[in-house]
Amino acid sequence: MQCVKCNTNNRGPAKFCKQCGAALTDSKPAVGLGFSIDQLVGLDEIKKELSVLQAILEGMKQSNKDTRFPYDTIIIGASGTAKTLISNLIADLFFKFGMISKSKPEKADGASLNGMSKKDIDNLFSKAKGGMLFVDNAQKLLDSEGKAMPAFSHFIDAMDANQDDPVVLIAGLPTGLREMVKSADSANKQIVNHFEKIFIIPDYTPDQYVKITENELKKQSFTFKSGFSEKLLLRFRYLYKELQKPNNNFKCNGYLAIQEAQDIMGCYYLRKSSDKIILPEDIKGKIEEKKSIQEIMAELDAMTGMAEVKKSVRSIAQKISIQKEREEKTRAEALKRGETWDPKTDEKHGNHIVLTGNPGTGKTTVVRILAKLFEAIDALPTDKLIEINGNDLSGGYVGQTKDKVNDYCQQALGGVLFIDEAYVLVNEQGPVDDYAKQAAETLMTHLENEKDKFICIVAGYENNMNLFLDKLNPGMRSRFNHYVNIADYSAMELYEIFEKGFVKNGNLALSDEAKEAVKKAIEAMLRKKLPNFGNAREIRKLYEEVTSRQSARISALPPAKRTLDVLNTIEAVDIGEAVQSVSINDVLTDLEAMVGMKEVKETVRGIANKIAYHKKIMEQTGKAPDDEGNNICITGNPGTGKTTIVRTLAKLFKAIGLLSDDKTLEIQGADLKGSYLGHSKDKVNEYCRQAMGRVLFIDEAYSLVDENGPVDKFADEAITVLLAHLENDRDKFVCVVAGYPSEMDTFIKKSNRGMKRRFKHYIHIPDYSADELIEIFERFNVKKAGYTLTDAAREKAREAIRKMVANKGPTFGNAGDIRTFFEKITGNTANRVSKLPDDQQIAVLQVVEAEDIP
């Protein structure tokens, strides 16, 4: 019998080695496993580590080095990822080469340790002396916040008291443990530093599921007919996608493969066959209907325009395919030479992508096609796509950001992580806050360390994406290897989208005259487009306007004329009506008709002239002047027409072509403030998202501040996020803030040092004079409501208004007070007339007498 400690041969019945005196056992290498390191499916890094361990232990045995080799280890992985098997392999290697004298590890469970006293844990270590101590479900030694429970601390103390004997292996699920080993917390670091090795086992891929299933079947002496492995891969591709869905009921990893092997064997025995050959039809259940590369590229080619994008996508696909083929052939050659191929010794390239383009250019559609393409060329195991916004990465408190980024990257493993508008995390100075900075650092770690496990695509406007790459973190740009820009559509491409994408899909048709009208309408759109032109989104809006006009026209026809052909045909008149818009002169004429506001009207004209001037420069040079934004601060007392001015500005900006919509999104300053950290950010982000292409009107914005600055941390968060949008999205919407003069001065100066430069235009609306209020009263109240004034009533009303102005206080409501004054008058008129006989009421129903004036 050979001594495992000194390698001396002893006679069979001997109990102790004649050379070194060590106890002899009849154990053989790899006792009970019937398993070698190379037979582990996947787990390349772990297999390499175990091969190195085997070589070290073998060398120590041959040199008769009588010392223990420290190898306390943490093994982290989901259920069924062979954690226990790896632990047994490590124990077996230590026993084989005489590092421990016990062939089987002493085992405990994390949950049971929590019920043990310090003395119980010391006793557990004593029982494991000379061998290994294996603790499963170690995640149960952590509380809900990922901190060590008392039992874990006692366990670490016992490790200190029993250094290197026993060898300690702990294993558990990723939730909790993964965060602990990566945590910067000093207490967690102290625990982790007690372990020499940390293995984090990834979930199995479809290819690895196939291999495990086939190994299980081979153990039962089964062989496979041609086509079996290919169909099994499609089965696991389907199951792999199902596993990614929330609340799935599937077992995962090794358990899933073993279950599939049992189901296949069940089908074999149901056939009552005895040849031990598994057929493809023995695989039951759904399989993946995987599209070919040609089908996916045909889908891309069917999209309108995008010649450069299609060329870029083909180039990326070819590059990744060659890269993968190179790696596979390198691996095959290494295996032929009997070497273990280490993917880290070859230069590994990430395939993360930056996708830029204006709104409506099809960025999201391209990303979805890329996800399918990467799966088809085997660059990724699935076409799984995790779609998020840049705001989703930033948390509301310290630590949450890191958890959120880790979680999204974990979800994306095996697929694509698509981050739209990633630039919201940054401004010209860098990250917008500490949360954005932490998000960038955590994301970069994943982009580097897991660059072969998922592909990240970030998308947004070109200028803003350059800001994201250059200002968020110095290393961000180097993490992305491919850059794809989607150009704005041409007039003919937009016409094709209108006709094929909308009209035909709506089962409608264009008359010949309508076709020409649509082309002219689109050309007119492009002549006045600005850098944030909405492309296909503008065409969708045009189509909706056209079909609304068509429906109104047809509704006016007699039923007999509403033939199917008429119902299904868009005529030129429908287009002409749709593209008519209020001109700049029309808006300015409406502005001029407003009472008073001489300086306001001049300021608004100045803003309009400046924007129109910049637009001409862009049309002539092809380049827009440095855009400082057009955000506006309006001050004035109640009733001075602030809201009316804002709505007029919205129409003006639409007429000029600065904005795509003349509707305003009207909110109060208090609407921006949340009730918990992170809530304000979500609210501001949502309002700014809704405001794209429009005017965001924030009335009484000063409610967020006082003389000392933001009124609380929720207001501060709202202001910080709003500032980021005012900077990054300054060409996508116009923000107008309004309120009382002194309070708005406090808002601009005290909310944030950067607030003042975000607003380029300041408009003050003074109180109306008595004569202006009299004009408002007579034109917009009395006349508009259909009333008339007797001469005596007119004089008395004018005198009353002059007294109101002469005696006004700081809360005077201007036109608002005039409206209240008019409502009192009409109430008095109604009371007076109601007392008259019925036959006398008709003639004087809306005639105001002097006695009606309060």
PDB file of C-alpha atoms in Angstrom, residues 47 100 114 119 218 277 288 314 443 445 486 509 523 532 534 776 851:
ATOM      1  CA  LYS A  47     -10.236  24.382 -14.456  1.00  0.00           C
ATOM      2  CA  ILE A 100      -4.935  16.329   4.421  1.00  0.00           C
ATOM      3  CA  ASN A 114     -26.441  30.727  12.582  1.00  0.00           C
ATOM      4  CA  LYS A 119     -18.186  26.973  21.319  1.00  0.00           C
ATOM      5  CA  LYS A 218     -23.393   8.769 -21.924  1.00  0.00           C
ATOM      6  CA  ILE A 277     -29.463   5.158 -29.529  1.00  0.00           C
ATOM      7  CA  GLU A 288     -35.808  27.954 -30.743  1.00  0.00           C
ATOM      8  CA  ARG A 314     -22.229  44.117 -42.048  1.00  0.00           C
ATOM      9  CA  LEU A 443     -20.430  50.293 -15.800  1.00  0.00           C
ATOM     10  CA  THR A 445     -15.766  47.705 -14.822  1.00  0.00           C
ATOM     11  CA  ILE A 486     -27.586  57.074 -38.504  1.00  0.00           C
ATOM     12  CA  ALA A 509     -53.885  54.794 -50.908  1.00  0.00           C
ATOM     13  CA  GLU A 523     -39.536  69.115 -48.763  1.00  0.00           C
ATOM     14  CA  ASN A 532     -33.186  67.996 -33.527  1.00  0.00           C
ATOM     15  CA  GLY A 534     -37.659  64.214 -35.676  1.00  0.00           C
ATOM     16  CA  ILE A 776     -59.114  94.568 -21.326  1.00  0.00           C
ATOM     17  CA  GLU A 851     -76.368 100.332 -10.635  1.00  0.00           C
TER      18      GLU A 851
END
